Coordinates of C-alpha atoms in Angstrom, one line a residue:
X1002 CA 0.0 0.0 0.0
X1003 CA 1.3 3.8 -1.0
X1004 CA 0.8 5.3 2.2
X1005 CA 2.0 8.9 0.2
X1006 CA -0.6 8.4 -2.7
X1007 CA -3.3 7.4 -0.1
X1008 CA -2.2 10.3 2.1
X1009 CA -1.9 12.7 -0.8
X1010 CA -5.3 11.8 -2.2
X1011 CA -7.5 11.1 1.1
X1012 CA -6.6 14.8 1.7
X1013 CA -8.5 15.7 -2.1
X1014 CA -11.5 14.1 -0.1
X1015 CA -11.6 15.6 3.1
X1016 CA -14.0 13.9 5.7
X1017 CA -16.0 16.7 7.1
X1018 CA -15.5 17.4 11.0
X1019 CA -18.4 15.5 13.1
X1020 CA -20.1 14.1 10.5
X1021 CA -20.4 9.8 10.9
X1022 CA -22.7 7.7 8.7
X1023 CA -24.2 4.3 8.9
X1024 CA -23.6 1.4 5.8
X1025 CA -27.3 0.9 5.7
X1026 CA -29.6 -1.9 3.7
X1027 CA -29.1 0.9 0.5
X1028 CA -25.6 1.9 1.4
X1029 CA -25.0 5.3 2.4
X1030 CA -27.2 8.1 1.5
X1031 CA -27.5 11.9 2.5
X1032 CA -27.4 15.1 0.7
X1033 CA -24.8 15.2 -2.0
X1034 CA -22.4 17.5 -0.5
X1035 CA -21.5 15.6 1.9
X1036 CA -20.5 12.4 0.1
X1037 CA -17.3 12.8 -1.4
X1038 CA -14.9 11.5 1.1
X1039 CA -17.4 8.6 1.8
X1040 CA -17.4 7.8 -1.9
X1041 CA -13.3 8.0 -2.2
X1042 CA -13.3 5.5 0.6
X1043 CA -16.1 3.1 -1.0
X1044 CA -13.1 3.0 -3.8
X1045 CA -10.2 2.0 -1.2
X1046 CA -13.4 -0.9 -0.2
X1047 CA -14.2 -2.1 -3.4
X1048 CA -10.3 -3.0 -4.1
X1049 CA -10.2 -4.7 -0.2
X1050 CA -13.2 -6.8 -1.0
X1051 CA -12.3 -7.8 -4.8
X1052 CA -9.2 -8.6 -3.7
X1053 CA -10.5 -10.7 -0.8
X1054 CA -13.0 -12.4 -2.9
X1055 CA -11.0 -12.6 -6.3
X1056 CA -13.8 -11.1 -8.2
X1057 CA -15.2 -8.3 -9.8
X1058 CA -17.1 -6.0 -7.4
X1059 CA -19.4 -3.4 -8.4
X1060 CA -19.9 0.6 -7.0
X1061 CA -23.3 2.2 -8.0
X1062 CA -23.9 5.7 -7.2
X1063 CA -27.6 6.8 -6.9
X1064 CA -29.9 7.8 -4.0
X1065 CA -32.3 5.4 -5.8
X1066 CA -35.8 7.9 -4.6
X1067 CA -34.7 9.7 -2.4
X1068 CA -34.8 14.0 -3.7
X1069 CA -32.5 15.2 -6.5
X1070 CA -30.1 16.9 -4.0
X1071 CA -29.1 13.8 -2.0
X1072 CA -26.9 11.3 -3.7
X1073 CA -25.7 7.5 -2.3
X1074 CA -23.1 5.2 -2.6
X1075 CA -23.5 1.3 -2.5
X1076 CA -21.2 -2.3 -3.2
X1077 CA -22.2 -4.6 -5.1
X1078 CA -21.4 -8.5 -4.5
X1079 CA -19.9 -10.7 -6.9
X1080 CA -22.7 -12.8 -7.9
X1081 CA -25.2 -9.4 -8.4
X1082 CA -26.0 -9.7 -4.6
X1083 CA -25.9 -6.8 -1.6
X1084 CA -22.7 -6.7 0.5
X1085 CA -22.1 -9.1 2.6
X1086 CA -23.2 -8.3 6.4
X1087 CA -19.7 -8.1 7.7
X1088 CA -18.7 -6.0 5.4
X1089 CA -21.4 -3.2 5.9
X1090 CA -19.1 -3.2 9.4
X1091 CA -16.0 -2.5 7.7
X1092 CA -17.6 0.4 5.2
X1093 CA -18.9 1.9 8.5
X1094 CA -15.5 2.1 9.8
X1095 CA -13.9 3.1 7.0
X1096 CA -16.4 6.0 6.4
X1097 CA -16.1 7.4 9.5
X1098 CA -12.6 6.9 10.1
X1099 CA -10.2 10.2 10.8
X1100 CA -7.5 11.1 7.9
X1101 CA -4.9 10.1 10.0
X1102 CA -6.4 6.8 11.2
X1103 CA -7.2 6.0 7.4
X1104 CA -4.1 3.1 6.8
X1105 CA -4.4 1.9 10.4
X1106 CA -8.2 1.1 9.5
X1107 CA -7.8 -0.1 6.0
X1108 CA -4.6 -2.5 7.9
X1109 CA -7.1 -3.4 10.6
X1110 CA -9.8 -4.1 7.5
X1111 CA -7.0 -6.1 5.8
X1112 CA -6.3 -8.4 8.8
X1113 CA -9.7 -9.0 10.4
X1114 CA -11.0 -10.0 6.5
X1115 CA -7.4 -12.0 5.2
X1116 CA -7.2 -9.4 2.2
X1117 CA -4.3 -9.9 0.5
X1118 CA -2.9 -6.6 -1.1
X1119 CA -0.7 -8.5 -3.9
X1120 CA -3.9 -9.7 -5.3
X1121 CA -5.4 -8.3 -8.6
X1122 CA -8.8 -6.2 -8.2
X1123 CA -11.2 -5.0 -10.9
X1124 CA -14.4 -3.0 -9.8
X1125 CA -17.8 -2.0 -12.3
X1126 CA -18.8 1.6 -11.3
X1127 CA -22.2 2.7 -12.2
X1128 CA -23.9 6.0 -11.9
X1129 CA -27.6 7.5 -12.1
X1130 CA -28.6 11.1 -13.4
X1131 CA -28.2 13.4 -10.5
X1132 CA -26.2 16.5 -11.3
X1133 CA -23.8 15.8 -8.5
X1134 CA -23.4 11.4 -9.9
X1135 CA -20.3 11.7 -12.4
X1136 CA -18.5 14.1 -10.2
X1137 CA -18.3 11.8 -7.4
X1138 CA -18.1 9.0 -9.2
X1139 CA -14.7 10.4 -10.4
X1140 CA -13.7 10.5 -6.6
X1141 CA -15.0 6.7 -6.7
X1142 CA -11.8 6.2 -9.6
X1143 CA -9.5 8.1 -7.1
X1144 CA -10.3 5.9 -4.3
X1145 CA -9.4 2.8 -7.1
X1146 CA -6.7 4.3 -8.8
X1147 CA -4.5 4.4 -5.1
X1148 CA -4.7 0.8 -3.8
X1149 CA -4.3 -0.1 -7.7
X1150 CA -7.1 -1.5 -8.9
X1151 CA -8.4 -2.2 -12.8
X1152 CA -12.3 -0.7 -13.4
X1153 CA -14.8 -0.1 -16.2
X1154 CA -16.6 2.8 -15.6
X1155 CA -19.9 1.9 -17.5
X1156 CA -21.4 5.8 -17.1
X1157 CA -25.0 6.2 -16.6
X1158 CA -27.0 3.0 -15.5
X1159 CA -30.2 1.4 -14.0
X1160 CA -29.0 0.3 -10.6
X1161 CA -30.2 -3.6 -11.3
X1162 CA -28.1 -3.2 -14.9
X1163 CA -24.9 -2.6 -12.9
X1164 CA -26.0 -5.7 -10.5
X1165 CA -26.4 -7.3 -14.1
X1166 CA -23.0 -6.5 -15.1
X1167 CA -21.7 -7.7 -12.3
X1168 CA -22.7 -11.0 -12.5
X1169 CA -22.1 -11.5 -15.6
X1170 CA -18.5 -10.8 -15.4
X1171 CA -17.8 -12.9 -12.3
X1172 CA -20.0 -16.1 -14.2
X1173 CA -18.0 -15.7 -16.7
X1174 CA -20.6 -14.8 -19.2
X1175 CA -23.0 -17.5 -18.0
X1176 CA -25.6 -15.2 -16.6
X1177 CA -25.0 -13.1 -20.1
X1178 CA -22.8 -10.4 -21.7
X1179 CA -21.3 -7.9 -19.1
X1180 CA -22.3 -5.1 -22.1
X1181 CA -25.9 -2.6 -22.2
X1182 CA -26.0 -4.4 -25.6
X1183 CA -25.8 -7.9 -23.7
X1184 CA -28.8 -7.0 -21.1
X1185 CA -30.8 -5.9 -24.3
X1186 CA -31.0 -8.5 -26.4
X1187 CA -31.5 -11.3 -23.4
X1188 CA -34.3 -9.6 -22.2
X1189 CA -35.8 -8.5 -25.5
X1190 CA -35.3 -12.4 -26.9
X1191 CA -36.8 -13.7 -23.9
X1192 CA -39.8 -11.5 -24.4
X1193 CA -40.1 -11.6 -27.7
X1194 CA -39.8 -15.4 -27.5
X1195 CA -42.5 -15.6 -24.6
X1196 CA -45.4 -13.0 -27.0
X1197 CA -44.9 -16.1 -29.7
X1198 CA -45.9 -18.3 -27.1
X1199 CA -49.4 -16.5 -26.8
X1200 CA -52.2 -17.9 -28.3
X1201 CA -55.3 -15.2 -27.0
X1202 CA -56.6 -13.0 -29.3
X1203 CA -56.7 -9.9 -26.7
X1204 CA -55.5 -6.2 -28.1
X1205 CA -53.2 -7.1 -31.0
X1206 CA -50.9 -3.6 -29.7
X1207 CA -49.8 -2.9 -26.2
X1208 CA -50.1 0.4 -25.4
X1209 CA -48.2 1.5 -21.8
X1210 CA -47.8 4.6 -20.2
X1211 CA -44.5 5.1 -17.8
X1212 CA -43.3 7.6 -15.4
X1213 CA -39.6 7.2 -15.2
X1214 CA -39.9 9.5 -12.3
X1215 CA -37.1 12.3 -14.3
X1216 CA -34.3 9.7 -14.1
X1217 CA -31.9 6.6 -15.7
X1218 CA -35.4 4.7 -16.9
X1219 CA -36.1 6.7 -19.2
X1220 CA -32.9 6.8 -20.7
X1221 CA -32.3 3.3 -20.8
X1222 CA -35.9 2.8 -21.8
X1223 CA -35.1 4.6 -25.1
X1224 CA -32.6 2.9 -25.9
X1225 CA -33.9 -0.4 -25.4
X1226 CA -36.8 0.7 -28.0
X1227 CA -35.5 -0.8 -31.2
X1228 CA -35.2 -4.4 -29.3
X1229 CA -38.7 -4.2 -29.0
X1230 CA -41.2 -6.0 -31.1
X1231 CA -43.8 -3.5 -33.1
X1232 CA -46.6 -4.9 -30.5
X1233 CA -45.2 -3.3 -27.6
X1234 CA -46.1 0.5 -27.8
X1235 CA -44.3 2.0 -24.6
X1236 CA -45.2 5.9 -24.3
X1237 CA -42.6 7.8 -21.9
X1238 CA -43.4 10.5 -19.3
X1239 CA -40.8 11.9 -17.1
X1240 CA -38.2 11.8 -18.8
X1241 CA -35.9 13.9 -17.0
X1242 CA -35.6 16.5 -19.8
X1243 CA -37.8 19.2 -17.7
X1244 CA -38.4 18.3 -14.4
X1245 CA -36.5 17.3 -11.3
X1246 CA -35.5 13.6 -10.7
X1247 CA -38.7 11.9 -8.4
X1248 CA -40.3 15.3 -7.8
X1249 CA -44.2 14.6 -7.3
X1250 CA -43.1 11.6 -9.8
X1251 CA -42.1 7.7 -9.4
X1252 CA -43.1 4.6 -7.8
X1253 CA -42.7 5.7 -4.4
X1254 CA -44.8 9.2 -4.8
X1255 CA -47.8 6.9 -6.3
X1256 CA -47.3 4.1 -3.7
X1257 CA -47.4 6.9 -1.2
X1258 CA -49.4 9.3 -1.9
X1259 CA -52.0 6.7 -4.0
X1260 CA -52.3 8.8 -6.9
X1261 CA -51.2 8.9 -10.0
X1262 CA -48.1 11.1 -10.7
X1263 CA -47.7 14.8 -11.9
X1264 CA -46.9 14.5 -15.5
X1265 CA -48.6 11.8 -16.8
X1266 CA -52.6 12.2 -18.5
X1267 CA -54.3 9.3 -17.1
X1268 CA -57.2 8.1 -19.8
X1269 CA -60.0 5.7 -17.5
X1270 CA -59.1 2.2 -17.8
X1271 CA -55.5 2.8 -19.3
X1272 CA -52.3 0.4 -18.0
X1273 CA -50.3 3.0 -16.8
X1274 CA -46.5 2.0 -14.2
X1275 CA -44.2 4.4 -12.9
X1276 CA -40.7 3.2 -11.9
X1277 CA -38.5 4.8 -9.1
X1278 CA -35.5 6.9 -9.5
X1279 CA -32.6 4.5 -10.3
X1280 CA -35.4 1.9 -11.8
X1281 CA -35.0 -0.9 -9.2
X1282 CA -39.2 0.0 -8.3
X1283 CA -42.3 -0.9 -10.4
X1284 CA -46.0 -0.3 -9.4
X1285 CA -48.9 -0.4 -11.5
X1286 CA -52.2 1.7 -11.4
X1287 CA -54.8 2.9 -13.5
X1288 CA -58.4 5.1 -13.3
X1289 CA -61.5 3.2 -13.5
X1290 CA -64.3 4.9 -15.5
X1291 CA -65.9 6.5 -12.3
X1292 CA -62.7 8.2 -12.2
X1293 CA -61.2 6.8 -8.9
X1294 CA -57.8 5.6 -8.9
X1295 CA -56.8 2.2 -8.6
X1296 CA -52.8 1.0 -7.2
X1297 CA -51.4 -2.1 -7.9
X1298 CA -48.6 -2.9 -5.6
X1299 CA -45.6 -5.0 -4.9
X1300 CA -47.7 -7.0 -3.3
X1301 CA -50.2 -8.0 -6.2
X1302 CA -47.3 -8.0 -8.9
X1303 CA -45.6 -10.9 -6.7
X1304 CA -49.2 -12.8 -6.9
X1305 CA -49.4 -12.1 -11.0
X1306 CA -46.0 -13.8 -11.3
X1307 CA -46.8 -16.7 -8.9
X1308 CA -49.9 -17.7 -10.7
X1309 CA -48.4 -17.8 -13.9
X1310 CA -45.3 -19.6 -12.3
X1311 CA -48.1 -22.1 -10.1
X1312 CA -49.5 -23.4 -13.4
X1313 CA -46.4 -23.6 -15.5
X1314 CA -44.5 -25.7 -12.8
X1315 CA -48.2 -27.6 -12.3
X1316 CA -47.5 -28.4 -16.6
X1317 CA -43.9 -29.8 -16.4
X1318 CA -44.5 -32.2 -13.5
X1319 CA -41.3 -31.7 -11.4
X1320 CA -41.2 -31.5 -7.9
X1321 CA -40.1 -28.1 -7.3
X1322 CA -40.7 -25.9 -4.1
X1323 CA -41.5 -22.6 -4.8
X1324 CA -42.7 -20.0 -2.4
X1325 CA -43.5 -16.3 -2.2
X1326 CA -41.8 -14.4 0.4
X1327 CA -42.9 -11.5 1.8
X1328 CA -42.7 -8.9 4.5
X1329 CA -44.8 -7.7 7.7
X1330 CA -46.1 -4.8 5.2
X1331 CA -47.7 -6.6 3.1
X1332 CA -51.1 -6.4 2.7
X1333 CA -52.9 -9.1 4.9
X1334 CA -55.4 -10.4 1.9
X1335 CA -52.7 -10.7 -0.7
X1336 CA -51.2 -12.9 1.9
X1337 CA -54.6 -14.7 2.4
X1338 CA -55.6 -15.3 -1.3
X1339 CA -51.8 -16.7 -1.7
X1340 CA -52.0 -19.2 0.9
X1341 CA -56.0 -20.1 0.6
X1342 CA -56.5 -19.1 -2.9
X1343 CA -53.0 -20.2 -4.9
X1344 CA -52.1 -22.4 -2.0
X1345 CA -48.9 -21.4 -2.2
X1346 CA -46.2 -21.5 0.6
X1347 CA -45.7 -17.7 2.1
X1348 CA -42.9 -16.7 4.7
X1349 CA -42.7 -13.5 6.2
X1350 CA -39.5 -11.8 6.9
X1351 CA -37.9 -8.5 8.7
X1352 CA -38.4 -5.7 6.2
X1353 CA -35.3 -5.0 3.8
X1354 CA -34.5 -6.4 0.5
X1355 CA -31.4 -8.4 1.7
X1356 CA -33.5 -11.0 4.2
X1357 CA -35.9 -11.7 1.2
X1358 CA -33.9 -12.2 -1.1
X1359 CA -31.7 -14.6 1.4
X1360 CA -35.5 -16.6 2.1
X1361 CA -36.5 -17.0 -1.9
X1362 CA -33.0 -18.7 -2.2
X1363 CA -34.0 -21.5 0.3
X1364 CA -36.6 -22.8 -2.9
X1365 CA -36.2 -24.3 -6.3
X1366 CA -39.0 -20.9 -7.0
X1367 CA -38.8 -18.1 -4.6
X1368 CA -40.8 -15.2 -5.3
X1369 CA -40.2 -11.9 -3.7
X1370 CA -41.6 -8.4 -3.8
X1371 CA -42.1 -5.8 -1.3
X1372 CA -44.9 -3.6 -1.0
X1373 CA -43.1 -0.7 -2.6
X1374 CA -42.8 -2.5 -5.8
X1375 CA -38.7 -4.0 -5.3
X1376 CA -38.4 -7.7 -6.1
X1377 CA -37.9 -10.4 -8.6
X1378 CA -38.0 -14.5 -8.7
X1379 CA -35.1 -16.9 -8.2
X1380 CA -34.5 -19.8 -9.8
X1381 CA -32.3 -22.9 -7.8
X1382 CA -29.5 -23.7 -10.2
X1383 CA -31.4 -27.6 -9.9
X1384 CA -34.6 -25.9 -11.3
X1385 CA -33.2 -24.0 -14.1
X1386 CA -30.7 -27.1 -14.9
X1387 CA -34.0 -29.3 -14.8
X1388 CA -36.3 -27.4 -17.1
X1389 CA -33.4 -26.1 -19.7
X1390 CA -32.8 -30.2 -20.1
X1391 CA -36.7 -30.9 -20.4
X1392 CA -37.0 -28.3 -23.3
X1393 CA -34.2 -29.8 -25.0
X1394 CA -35.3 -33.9 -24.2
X1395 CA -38.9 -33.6 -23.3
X1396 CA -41.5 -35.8 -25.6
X1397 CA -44.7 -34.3 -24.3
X1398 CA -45.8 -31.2 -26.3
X1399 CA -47.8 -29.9 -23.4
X1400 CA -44.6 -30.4 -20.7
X1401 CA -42.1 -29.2 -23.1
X1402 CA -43.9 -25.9 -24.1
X1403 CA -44.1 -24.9 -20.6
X1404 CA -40.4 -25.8 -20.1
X1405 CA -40.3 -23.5 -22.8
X1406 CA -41.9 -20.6 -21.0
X1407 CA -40.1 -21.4 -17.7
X1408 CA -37.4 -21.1 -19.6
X1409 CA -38.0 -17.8 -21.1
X1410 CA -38.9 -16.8 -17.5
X1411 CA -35.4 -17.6 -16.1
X1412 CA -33.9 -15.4 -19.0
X1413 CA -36.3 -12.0 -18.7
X1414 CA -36.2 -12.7 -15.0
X1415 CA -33.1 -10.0 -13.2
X1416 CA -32.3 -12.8 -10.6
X1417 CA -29.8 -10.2 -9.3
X1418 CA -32.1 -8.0 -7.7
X1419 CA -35.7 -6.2 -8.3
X1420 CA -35.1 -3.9 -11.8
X1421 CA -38.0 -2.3 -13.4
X1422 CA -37.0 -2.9 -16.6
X1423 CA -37.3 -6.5 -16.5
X1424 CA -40.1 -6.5 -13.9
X1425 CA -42.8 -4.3 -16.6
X1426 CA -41.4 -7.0 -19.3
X1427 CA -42.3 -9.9 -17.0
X1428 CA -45.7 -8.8 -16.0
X1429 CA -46.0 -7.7 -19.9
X1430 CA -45.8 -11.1 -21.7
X1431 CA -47.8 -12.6 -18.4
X1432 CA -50.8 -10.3 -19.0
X1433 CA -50.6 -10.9 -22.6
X1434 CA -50.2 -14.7 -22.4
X1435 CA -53.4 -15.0 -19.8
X1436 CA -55.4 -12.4 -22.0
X1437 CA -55.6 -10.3 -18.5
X1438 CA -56.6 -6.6 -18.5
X1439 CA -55.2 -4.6 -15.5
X1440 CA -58.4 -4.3 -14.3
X1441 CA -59.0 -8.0 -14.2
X1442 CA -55.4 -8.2 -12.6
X1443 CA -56.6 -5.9 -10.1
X1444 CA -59.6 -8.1 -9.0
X1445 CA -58.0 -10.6 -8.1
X1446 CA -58.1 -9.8 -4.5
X1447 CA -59.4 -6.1 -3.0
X1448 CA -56.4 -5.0 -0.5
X1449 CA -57.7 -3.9 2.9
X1450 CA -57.6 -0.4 3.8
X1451 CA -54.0 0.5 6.3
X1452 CA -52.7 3.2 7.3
X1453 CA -48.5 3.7 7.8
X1454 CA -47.1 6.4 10.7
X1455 CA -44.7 7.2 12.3
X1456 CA -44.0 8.5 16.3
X1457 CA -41.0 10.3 17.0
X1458 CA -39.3 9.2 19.7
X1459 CA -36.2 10.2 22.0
X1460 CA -34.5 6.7 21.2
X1461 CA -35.7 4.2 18.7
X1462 CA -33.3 1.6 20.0
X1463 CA -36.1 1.2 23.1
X1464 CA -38.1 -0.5 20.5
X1465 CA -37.0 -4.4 20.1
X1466 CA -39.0 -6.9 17.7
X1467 CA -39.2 -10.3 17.3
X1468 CA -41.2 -12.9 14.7
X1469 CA -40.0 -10.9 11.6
X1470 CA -40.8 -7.5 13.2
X1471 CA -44.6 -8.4 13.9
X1472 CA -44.3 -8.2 17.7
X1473 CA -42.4 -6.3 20.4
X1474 CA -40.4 -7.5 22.5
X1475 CA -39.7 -4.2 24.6
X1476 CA -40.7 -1.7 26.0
X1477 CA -42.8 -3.8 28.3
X1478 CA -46.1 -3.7 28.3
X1479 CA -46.6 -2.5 24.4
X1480 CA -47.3 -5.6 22.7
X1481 CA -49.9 -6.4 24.8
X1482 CA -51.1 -3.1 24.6
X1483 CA -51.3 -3.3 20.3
X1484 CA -53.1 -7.1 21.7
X1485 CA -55.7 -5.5 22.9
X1486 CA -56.3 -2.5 20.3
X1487 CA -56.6 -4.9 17.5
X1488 CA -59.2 -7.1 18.9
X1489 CA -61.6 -3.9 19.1
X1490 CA -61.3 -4.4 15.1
X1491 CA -62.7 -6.4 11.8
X1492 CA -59.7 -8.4 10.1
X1493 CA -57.3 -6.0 11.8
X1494 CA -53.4 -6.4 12.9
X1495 CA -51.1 -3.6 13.8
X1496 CA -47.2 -3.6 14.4
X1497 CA -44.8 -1.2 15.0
X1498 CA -40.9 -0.9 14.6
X1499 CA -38.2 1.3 14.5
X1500 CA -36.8 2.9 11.4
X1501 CA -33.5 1.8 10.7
X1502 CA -32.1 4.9 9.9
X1503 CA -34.0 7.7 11.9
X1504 CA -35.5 8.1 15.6
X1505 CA -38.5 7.6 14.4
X1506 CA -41.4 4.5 15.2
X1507 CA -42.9 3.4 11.8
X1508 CA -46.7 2.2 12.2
X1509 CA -48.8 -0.2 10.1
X1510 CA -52.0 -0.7 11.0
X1511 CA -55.0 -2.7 8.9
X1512 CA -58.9 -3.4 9.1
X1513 CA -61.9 -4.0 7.6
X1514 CA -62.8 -0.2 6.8
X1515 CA -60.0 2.5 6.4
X1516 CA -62.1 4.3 9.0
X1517 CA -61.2 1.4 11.4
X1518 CA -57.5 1.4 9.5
X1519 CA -57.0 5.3 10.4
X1520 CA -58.1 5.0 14.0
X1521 CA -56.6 1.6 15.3
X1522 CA -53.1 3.0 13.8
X1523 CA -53.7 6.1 16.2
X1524 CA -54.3 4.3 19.0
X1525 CA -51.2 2.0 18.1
X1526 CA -49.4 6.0 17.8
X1527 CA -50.4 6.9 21.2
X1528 CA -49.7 3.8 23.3
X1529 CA -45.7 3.9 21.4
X1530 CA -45.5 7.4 22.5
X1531 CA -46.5 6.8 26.2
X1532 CA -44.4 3.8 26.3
X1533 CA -41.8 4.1 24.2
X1534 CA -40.4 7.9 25.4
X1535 CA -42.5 10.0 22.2
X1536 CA -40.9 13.2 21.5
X1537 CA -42.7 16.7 21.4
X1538 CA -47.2 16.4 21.3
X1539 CA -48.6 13.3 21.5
X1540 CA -49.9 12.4 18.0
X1541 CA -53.1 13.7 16.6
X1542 CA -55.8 11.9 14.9

């Protein structure tokens, strides 16, 4: 290690006095100005961990929907996935670690993870279209260029493309081409493939409208036009070239808010998505003809998919395990028609994309979404080995055409983690091939009215859950409190838990009426701020 060139160049990114940040479940994110020592450093990391895992690692640089001013930083894994756990540790450190205690740490980082410096390194670097992205993704270069390291810089991205990269590099083209071009044409032959299999008269053209929320959709959108077949009529809104990046725009305003986004004419009965700002979020909506808006969640995407996935496996006759895995947020009758309905396996986990995605791997299917519209479907490398062989060696018309779609599946599918891009394309041909409208799509099950809010408090640490964040375990006395509030209520539940990143309680509360919704999730507000050391006014209904 150059202790002079890290010297030199640490002091080009000065860590501003006082300031310490936490390596969160989306890496680190606050306003833009005050990320460029913490991206420099998340170069020096990338190089520790490729050269710890001898592979390819990649940097992304977005604040995925969070406002245009702030800006992020996170790793990617070899195989597409999050950093691992102990490593979030060690970017922690490193961010927050004084100039002068910046070789002791990376030594300390070196030791404690068996990195050994003489190894070669590459890293992917990615960036979305904030204003403030290619500036500190040159400090990311800085941070590669003085431990040594080789990188492609691959410029403006989707997040999920640079996962996509990434994968493909470290399977050495396995997974696909580690090129834009590459991600392309396997999703738009996969698709394409999958339309040919339809056999339903419905609308001959697909007309969708998308709100690209001002950001990288868009752009990549565009140019992924001329892969499209002539059936597929996208129309793009938000585009970026007026307004600002997720302002009153994006998956997460609509899934918020429960309207449709500035920007966008809504016509009744039209299929209209909006992905988020770095395009790893998709929700659907549209207007009925009364004129009332309708939202179609994570939750109900991740039940399109399993149907279609239920009756293709059902077809080919193999004895795979497939699940959906979701979280305590999600709705409590897209849970029931799963399990009743489907009968389909469902596990709940704690709330961040890293513990579903770790559940869906324990199937030869796992299906995951949240709520918010982030997920995708993994395939066991068994299953995909299984039904590639059957559409190669299988007799049976019937079995081996559904092999056939499975297969296609697997290929339009970003197993890597929840991208937009392949998510609309996937819910695309599965519309198409059932002859659904979005309407019908919608009825498939009617979501109970909820309400989400929040408490602040003087310490959120107070709060301590248990059974995937559906029950508390402190402060005393709160659990059964929520106990007893829910009982006064129709199909109800209610839990609470603490953000992980603010003091701040987050409440989700759910009934029979959103009347009964709004009030049991006040209650739940006042008994966390009597018990659990609420900050300023008690909350008001």
């Amino acid at each position: 290690m150059d202790s002079e060139a890290l010297r030199k160049y640490s002091a080009l990114h000065p860590k501003p006095a006082g300031l310490t940040l936490q390596y969160g479940t989306a890496g680190f994110r606050t306003k833009a100005e005050q990320l460029d020592h913490i991206v420099f450093r998340m170069g020096l990391l990338a190089i520790l961990r490729s050269k710890a895992v001898t592979a390819t690692i990649g940097i992304m640089v977005t604040a995925s929907h969070n406002p245009e001013e702030d800006n992020g930083v996170k790793l990617v894994d070899p195989l597409g996935e999050m950093l691992h756990p102990s490593w979030e540790e060690y970017a922690t450190q490193l961010a927050n670690a004084e100039e002068q205690e910046l070789q002791k740490v990376i030594t300390e980082i070196c030791q404690k993870a068996a990195v050994n410096l003489h190894k070669d390194a590459s890293v992917f670097i990615g960036r979305d279209t904030r204003p403030s992205s290619k500036k500190l993704s040159q400090s990311v270069i800085d941070g590669i260029q003085v431990l040594g390291g080789q990188y492609h810089d691959y410029g403006l991205v989707t997040t999920p493309q640079l996962h996509y990269m990434v994968c493909c590099q470290n399977t050495q083209g396995q997974y696909g081409k580690a090129t834009l071009e590459g991600y392309y044409e396997k999703l738009s032959k996969a698709f394409m493939e999958l339309i040919k299999q339809s056999h339903c008269s419905g609308e001959s053209q697909r007309h969708l409208k998308i709100d690209c929320a001002n950001g990288i959709g868009a752009l990549k959108l565009s140019e992924m036009k001329p892969y499209f077949p002539q059936e597929v009529l996208i129309h793009i809104y938000n585009d970026g070239t007026k307004e600002k990046l997720n302002h009153l725009c994006g998956a997460d305003f609509v899934k918020v808010h429960q309207k449709p986004p500035g920007g966008l004419d809504m016509k009744p009965n039209e299929r209209c998505c909006s992905f988020d700002g770095d395009a790893d979020r998709i929700v659907y909506y549209y207007e009925d003809s009364a004129g009332h808006f309708h939202l179609i969640d994570g939750d109900k995407i991740a039940t399109l998919i399993s149907i279609f996935l239920k009756e293709l496996l059902a077809k080919v006759k193999q004895n795979f395990k497939m699940a959906v895995v979701q979280t305590a947020y999600a709705n409590g009758n897209s849970t029931r028609y799963l399990q009743e309905t489907l009968k389909v396996p469902v596990h709940c986990v704690k709330t961040g994309v890293k513990h579903l995605h770790h559940k869906a791997q324990e199937f030869d299917v796992g299906v995951y979404f949240e709520a918010n519209g982030h997920g995708t479907v993994l395939f066991s490398k068994a299953a995909e080995t299984k039904i590639r062989q059957l559409v190669k060696e299988e007799k049976d018309d019937e079995k081996r055409e559904a092999a056939k779609m499975l297969e296609n599946m697997i290929d339009l599918i970003n197993q890597t983690v929840g991208d937009a891009v392949s998510d609309m394309l996937v819910i695309e041909a599965i519309l198409a091939l059932k002859g659904l409208t979005v309407q019908q799509w919608d009825a498939l099950y009617t979501d109970l009215p909820n309400r989400l809010l929040k408490v602040q408090v003087a310490d959120r640490r107070v709060i301590d859950t248990t059974d995937a964040e559906r029950r508390v375990l402190t402060p005393p006395g709160l659990q059964e409190k929520i106990d007893a509030l829910v009982k006064k209520y129709k199909l109800s539940r209610a839990f609470v838990r603490p953000s992980g990143t603010e003091d701040v309680v987050r409440i989700y509360a759910e009934a029979d009426t959103q009347e009964n919704a709004d009030a049991l999730a006040h209650e739940v507000s006042l008994a966390v701020f009597h018990l659990a050391g609420g900050k300023g006014a008690p909350p008001q209904p």
